[in-house]
Short mmCIF file of C-alpha atoms in Angstrom, two decimals:
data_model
loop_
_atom_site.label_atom_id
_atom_site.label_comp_id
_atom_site.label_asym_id
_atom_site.label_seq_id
_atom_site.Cartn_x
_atom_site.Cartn_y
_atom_site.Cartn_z
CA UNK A 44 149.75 140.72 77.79
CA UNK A 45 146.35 141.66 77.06
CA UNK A 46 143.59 140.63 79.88
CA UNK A 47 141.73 137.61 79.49
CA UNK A 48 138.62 139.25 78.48
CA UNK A 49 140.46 139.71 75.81
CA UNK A 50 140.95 136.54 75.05
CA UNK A 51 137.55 135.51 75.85
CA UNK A 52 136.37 137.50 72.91
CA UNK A 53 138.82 136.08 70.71
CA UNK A 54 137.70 132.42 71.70
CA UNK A 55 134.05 133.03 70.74
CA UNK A 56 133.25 130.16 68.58
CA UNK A 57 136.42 128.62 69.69
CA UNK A 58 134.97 125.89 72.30
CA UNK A 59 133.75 126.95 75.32
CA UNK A 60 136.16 125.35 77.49
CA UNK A 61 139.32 126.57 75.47
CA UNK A 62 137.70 130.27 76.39
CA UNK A 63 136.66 129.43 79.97
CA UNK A 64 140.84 127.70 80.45
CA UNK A 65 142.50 130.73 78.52
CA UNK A 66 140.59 133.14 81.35
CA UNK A 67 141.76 131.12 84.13
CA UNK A 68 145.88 130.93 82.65
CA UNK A 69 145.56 134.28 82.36
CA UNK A 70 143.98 135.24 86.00
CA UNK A 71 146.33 136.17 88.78
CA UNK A 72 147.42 133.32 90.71
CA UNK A 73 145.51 131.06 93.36
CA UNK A 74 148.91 129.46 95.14
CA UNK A 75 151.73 131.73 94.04
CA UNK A 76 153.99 133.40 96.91
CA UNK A 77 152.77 135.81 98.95
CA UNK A 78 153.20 139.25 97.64
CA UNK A 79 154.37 138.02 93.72
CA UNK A 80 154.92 140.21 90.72
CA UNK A 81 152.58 140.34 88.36
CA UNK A 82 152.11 137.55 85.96
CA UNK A 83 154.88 137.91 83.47
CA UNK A 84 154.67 138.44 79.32
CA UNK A 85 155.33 134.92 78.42
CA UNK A 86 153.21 132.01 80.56
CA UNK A 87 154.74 127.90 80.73
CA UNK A 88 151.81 126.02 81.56
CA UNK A 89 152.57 122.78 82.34
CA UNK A 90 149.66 120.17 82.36
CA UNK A 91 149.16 116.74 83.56
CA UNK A 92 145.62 115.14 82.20
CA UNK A 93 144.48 112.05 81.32
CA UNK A 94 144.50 110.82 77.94
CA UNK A 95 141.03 111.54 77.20
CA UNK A 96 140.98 115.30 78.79
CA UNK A 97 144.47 116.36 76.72
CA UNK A 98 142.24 115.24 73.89
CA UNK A 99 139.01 117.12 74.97
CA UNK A 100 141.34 120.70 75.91
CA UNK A 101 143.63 120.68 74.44
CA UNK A 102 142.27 121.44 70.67
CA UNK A 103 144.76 123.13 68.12
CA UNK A 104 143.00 126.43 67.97
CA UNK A 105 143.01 126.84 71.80
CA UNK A 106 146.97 126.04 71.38
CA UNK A 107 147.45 128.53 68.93
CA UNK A 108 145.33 131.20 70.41
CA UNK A 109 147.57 130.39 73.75
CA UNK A 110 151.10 130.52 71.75
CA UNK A 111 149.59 134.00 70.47
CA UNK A 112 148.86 135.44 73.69
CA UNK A 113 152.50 134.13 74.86
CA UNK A 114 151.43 130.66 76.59
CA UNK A 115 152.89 127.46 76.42
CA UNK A 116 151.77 124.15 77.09
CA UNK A 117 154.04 121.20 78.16
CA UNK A 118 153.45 117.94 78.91
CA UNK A 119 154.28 116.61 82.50
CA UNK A 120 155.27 113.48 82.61
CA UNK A 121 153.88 111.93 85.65
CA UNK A 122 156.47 108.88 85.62
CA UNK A 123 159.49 111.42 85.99
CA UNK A 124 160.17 113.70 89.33
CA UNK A 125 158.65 116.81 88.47
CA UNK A 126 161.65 119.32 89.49
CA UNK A 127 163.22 118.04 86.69
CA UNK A 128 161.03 119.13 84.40
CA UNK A 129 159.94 122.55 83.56
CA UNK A 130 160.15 125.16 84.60
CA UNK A 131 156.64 125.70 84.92
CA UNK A 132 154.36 129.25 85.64
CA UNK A 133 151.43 127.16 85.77
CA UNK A 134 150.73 123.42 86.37
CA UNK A 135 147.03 122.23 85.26
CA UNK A 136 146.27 118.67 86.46
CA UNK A 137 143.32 116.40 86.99
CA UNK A 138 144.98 113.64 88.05
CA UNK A 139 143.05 112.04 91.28
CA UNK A 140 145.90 109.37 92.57
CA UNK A 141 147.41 109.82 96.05
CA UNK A 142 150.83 109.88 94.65
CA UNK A 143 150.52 112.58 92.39
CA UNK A 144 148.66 114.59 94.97
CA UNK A 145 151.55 114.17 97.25
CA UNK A 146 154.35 114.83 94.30
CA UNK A 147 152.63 117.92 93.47
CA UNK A 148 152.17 119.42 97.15
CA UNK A 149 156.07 118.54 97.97
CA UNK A 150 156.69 120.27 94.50
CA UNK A 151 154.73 123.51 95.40
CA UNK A 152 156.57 123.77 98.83
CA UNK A 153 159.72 123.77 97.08
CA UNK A 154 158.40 126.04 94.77
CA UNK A 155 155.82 128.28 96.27
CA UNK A 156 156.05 130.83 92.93
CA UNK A 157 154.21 128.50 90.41
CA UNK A 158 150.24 128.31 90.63
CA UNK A 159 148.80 125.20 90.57
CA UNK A 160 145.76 124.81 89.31
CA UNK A 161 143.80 123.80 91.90
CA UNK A 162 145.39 122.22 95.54
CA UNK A 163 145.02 118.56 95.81
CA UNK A 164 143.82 119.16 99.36
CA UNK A 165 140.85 121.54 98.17
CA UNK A 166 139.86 119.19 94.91
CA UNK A 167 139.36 116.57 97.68
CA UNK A 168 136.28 117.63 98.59
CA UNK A 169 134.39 117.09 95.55
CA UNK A 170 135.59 113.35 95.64
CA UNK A 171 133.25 112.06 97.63
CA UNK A 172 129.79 113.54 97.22
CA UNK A 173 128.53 113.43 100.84
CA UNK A 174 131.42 116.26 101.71
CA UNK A 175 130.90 118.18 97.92
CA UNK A 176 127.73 119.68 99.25
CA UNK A 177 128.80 120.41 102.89
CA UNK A 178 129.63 123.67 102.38
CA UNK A 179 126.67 124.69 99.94
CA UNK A 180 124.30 123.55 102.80
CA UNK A 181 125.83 126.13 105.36
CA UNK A 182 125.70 129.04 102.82
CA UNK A 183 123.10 131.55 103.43
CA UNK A 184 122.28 132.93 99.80
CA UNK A 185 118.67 133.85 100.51
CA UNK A 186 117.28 137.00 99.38
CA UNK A 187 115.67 138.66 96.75
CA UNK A 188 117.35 137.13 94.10
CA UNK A 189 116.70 134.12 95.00
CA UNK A 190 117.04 130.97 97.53
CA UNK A 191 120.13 128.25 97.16
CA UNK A 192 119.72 125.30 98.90
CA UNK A 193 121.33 121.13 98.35
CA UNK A 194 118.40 118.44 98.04
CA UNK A 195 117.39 116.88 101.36
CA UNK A 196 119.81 113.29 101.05
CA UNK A 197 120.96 110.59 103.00
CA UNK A 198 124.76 108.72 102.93
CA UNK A 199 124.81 104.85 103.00
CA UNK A 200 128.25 103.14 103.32
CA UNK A 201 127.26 99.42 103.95
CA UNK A 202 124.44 97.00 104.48
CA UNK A 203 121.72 97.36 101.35
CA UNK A 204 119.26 95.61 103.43
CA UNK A 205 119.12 98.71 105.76
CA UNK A 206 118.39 101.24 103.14
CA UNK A 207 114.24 100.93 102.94
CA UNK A 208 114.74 101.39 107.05
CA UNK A 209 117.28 104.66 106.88
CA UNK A 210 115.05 106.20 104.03
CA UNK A 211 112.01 106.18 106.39
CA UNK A 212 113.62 107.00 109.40
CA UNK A 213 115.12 110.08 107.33
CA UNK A 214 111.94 110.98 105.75
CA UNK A 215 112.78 111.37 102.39
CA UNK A 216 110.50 111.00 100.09
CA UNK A 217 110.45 108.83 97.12
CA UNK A 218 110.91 108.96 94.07
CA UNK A 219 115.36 108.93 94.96
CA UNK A 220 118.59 109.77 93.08
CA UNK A 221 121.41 106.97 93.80
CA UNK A 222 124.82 108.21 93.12
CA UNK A 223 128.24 106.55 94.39
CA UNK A 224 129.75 108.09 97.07
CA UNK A 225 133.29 108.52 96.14
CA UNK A 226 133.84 110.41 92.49
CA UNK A 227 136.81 108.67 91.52
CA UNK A 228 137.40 110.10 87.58
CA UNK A 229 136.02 106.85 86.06
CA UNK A 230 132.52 106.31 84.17
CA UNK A 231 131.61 104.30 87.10
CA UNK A 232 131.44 107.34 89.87
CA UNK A 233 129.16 108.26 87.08
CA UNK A 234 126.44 105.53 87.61
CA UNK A 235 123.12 106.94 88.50
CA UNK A 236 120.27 105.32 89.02
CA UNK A 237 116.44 106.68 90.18
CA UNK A 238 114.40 104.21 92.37
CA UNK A 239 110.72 104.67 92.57
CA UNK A 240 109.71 102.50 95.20
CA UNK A 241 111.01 101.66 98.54
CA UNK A 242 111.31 97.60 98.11
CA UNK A 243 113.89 98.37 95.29
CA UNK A 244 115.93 100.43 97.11
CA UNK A 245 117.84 97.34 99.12
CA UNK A 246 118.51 96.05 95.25
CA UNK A 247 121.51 99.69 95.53
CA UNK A 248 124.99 98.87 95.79
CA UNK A 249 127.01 101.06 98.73
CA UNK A 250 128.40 103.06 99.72
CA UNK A 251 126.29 105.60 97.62
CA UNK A 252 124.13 108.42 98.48
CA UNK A 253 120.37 109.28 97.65
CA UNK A 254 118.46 112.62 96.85
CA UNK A 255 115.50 113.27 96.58
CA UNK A 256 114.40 113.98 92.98
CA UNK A 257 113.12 117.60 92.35
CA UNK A 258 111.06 118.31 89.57
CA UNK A 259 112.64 120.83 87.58
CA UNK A 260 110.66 121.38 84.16
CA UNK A 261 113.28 119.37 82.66
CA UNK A 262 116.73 121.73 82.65
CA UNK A 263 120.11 121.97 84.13
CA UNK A 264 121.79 125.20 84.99
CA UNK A 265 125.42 124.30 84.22
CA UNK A 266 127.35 127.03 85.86
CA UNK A 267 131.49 128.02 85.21
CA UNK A 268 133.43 128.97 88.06
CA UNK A 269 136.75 129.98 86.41
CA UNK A 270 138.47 132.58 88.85
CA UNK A 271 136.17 135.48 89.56
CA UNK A 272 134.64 134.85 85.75
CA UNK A 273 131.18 133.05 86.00
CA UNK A 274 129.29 132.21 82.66
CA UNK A 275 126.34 129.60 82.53
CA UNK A 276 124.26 127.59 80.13
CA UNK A 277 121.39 125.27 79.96
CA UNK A 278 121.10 121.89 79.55
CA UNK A 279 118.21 119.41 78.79
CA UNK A 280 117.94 116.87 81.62
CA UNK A 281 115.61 114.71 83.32
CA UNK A 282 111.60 114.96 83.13
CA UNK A 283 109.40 115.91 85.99
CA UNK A 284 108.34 112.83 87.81
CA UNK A 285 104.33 113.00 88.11
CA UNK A 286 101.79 111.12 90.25
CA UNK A 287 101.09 108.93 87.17
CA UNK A 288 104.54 107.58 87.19
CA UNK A 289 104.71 107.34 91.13
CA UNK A 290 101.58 105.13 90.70
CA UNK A 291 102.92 102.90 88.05
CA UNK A 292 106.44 102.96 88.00
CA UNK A 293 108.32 100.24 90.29
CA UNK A 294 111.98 99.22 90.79
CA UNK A 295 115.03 100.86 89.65
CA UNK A 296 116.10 102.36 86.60
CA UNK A 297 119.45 103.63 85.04
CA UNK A 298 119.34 107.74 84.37
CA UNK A 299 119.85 107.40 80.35
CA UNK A 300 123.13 109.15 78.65
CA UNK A 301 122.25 110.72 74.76
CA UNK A 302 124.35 112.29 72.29
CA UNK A 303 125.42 116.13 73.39
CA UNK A 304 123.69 117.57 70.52
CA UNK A 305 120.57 116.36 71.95
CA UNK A 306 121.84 117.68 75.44
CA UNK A 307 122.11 121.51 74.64
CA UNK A 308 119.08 123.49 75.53
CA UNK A 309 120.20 126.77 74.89
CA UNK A 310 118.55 128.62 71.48
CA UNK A 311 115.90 125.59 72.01
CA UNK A 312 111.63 126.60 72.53
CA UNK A 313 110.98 126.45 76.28
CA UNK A 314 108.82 128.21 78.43
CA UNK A 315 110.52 131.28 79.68
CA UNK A 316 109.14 130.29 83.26
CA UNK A 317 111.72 127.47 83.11
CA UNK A 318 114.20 128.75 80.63
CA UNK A 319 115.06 131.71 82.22
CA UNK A 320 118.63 131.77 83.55
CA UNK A 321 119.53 132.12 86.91
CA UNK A 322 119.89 135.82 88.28
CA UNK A 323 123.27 137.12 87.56
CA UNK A 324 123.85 138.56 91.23
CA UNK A 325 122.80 135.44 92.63
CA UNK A 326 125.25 133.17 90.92
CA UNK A 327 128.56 135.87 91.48
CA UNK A 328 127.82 135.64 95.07
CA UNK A 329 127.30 132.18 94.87
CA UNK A 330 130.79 131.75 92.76
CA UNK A 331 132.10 134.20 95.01
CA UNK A 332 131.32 131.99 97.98
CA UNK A 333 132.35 128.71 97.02
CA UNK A 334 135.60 130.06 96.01
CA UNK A 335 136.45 131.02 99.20
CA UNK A 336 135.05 128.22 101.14
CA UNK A 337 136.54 124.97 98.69
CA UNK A 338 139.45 127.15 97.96
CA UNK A 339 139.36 126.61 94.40
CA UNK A 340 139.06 128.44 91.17
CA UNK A 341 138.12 125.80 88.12
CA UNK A 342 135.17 124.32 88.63
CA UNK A 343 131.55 124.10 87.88
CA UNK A 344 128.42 124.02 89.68
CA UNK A 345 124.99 121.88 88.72
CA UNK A 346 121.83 123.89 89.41
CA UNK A 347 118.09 123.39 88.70
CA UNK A 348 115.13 125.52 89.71
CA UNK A 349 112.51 123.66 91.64
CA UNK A 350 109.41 123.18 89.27
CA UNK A 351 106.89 126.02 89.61
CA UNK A 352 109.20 128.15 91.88
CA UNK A 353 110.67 131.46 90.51
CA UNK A 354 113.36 132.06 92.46
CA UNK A 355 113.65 128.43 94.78
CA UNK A 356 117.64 127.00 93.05
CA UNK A 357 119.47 123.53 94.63
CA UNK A 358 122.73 122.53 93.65
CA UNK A 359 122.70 118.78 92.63
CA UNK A 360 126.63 118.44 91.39
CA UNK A 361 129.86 120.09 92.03
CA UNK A 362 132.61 119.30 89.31
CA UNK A 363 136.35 120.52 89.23
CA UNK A 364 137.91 121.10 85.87
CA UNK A 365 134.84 119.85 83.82
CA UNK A 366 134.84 118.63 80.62
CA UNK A 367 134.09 120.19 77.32
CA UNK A 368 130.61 122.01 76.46
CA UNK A 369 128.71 121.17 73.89
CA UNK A 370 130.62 118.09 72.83
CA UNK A 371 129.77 115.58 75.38
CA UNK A 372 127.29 116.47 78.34
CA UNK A 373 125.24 114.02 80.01
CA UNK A 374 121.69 114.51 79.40
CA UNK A 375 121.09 113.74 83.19
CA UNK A 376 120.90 116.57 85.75
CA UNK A 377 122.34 114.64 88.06
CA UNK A 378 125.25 113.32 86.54
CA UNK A 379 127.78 115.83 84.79
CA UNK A 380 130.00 114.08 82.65
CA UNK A 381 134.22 114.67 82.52
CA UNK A 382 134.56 113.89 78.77
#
């Protein structure tokens, strides 16, 4: 079998996501038995999505690329006991009920040589937004490539009354980012919202958390964690906040969504101050790090570069398995979207 770079070459044009998914199938295993063989000629991949992601990955040229290069996908079905299906190589799955969590990590201990793609225990953490950026805000990534840090933010799980009160007492500064706490795989763990003044902020709904908003000349760093490959590409995203609209902007106001053709930065005119990508050695260790310490291997990272700073990066977003580029991205920074 050839290696996936490979098969990242051959994908070119493809759909980035078929490219990114054919390099991770085709990477040595995250949960296989200690000590395996190599990753035999011919790969069953077995893959339980939702409805909408089998339509978003699983496009015919990625399946016939895959059948060329000896994979096969098959359809789990999730209603069925999974050892008597298969047998599998490789099970993909972005399913986020408890069930299937617990189906698949009985599954694995019975069957410790097929990879799954990623633990249920390790996607946990980026279900709930207050634990996604734990880990990012221990790492120490500072040096001359540049400085990685999480946006200063505060969790609030009840009582919206008491929000103007915990903002001050936390310092942050206004104007704030309101995401839901828990990402739970529907449109509504997507639901952002940026409130300008601190009388609106008791009109939130909890449990949520807020960031502050960093100005960030207007682009997202959307980077690919897929095994030890790393790619990234820009994204339009939110405009800077000035002291004009400080001054004369009140309430609360829903982050927009626009079409993914409008979302793509990359080939666009932009100042290279705020174009330019993110150092390459800065974002392997990164992806090197955050492998390790979330124990996955398919996932993808938000990143902006504060306004005005060279080198000064915060990661906003954490995603596993995210959806397709190019063909629907949220024009928000703040709010990747699983298409």
């Amino acid at each position: 079998m050839r290696l996936h770079a490979d098969v990242l070459d051959e994908m070119e044009g493809e759909g980035e996501e078929g490219a990114l998914m054919a390099s991770a199938v085709l990477s040595p295993p995250l949960m296989g038995a200690a000590g395996a063989a190599a990753t035999p000629p011919r790969l069953v991949v077995g893959y339980a999505l939702t409805k909408k992601k089998v339509k978003s990955f699983l496009q015919p040229k990625l399946v016939l690329l895959a059948r060329k290069n000896g994979i096969s996908f098959v359809s789990i079905d999730v209603s069925l006991p999974l050892s008597e299906q298969g047998p599998f190589d490789v099970i993909l799955h972005k399913i986020t009920s408890k069930e299937w969590q617990q189906v698949l990590e009985d599954y694995h201990e019975e069957h410790p040589e097929v990879t799954v793609l990623d633990p249920p225990s390790a996607i946990e953490h980026l279900n709930n937004r207050q634990s996604m950026l734990e880990e990012v805000a221990d790492l120490n990534l500072s040096n001359f490539y540049g400085e990685v840090c999480t946006p200063r933010q505060l969790v609030i799980t009840k009582d919206p009354s008491s929000i103007p009160t915990a903002v001050a007492m936390a310092g942050l500064t206004l104007p704030l980012v309101s995401k839901p706490l828990v990402v739970d795989g529907t449109s509504k763990g997507h639901e952002l919202y940026l409130a300008y003044d601190e009388a609106s902020l008791s009109m939130l709904h909890p449990p949520l958390v807020l960031q502050e908003f960093i100005n960030h000349g207007g682009i997202l760093f959307k980077v690919y964690i897929i095994g030890e490959t790393v790619q990234v590409v820009r994204r339009f995203s939110l405009p800077d906040v000035n002291a004009y609209d400080l001054l004369n902007s009140v309430g609360i106001y829903r982050l927009p969504r626009v079409s993914c053709a409008a979302a793509t930065a990359d080939g666009a005119e932009l100042d290279p101050l705020i174009a330019e990508l993110p150092p390459k050695p800065l974002l392997e260790k990164l992806g090197r790090e955050l492998r390790s310490r979330l124990g996955l291997r398919l996932f993808n990272i938000d990143i902006i570069r504060e306004f005005g700073s060279k080198d000064r990066y915060y990661i906003i977003d954490i995603n596993y398995f995210p959806g397709v580029l190019g063909k629907c991205q949220d024009m928000s920074a703040y709010s990747p979207t699983s298409c």
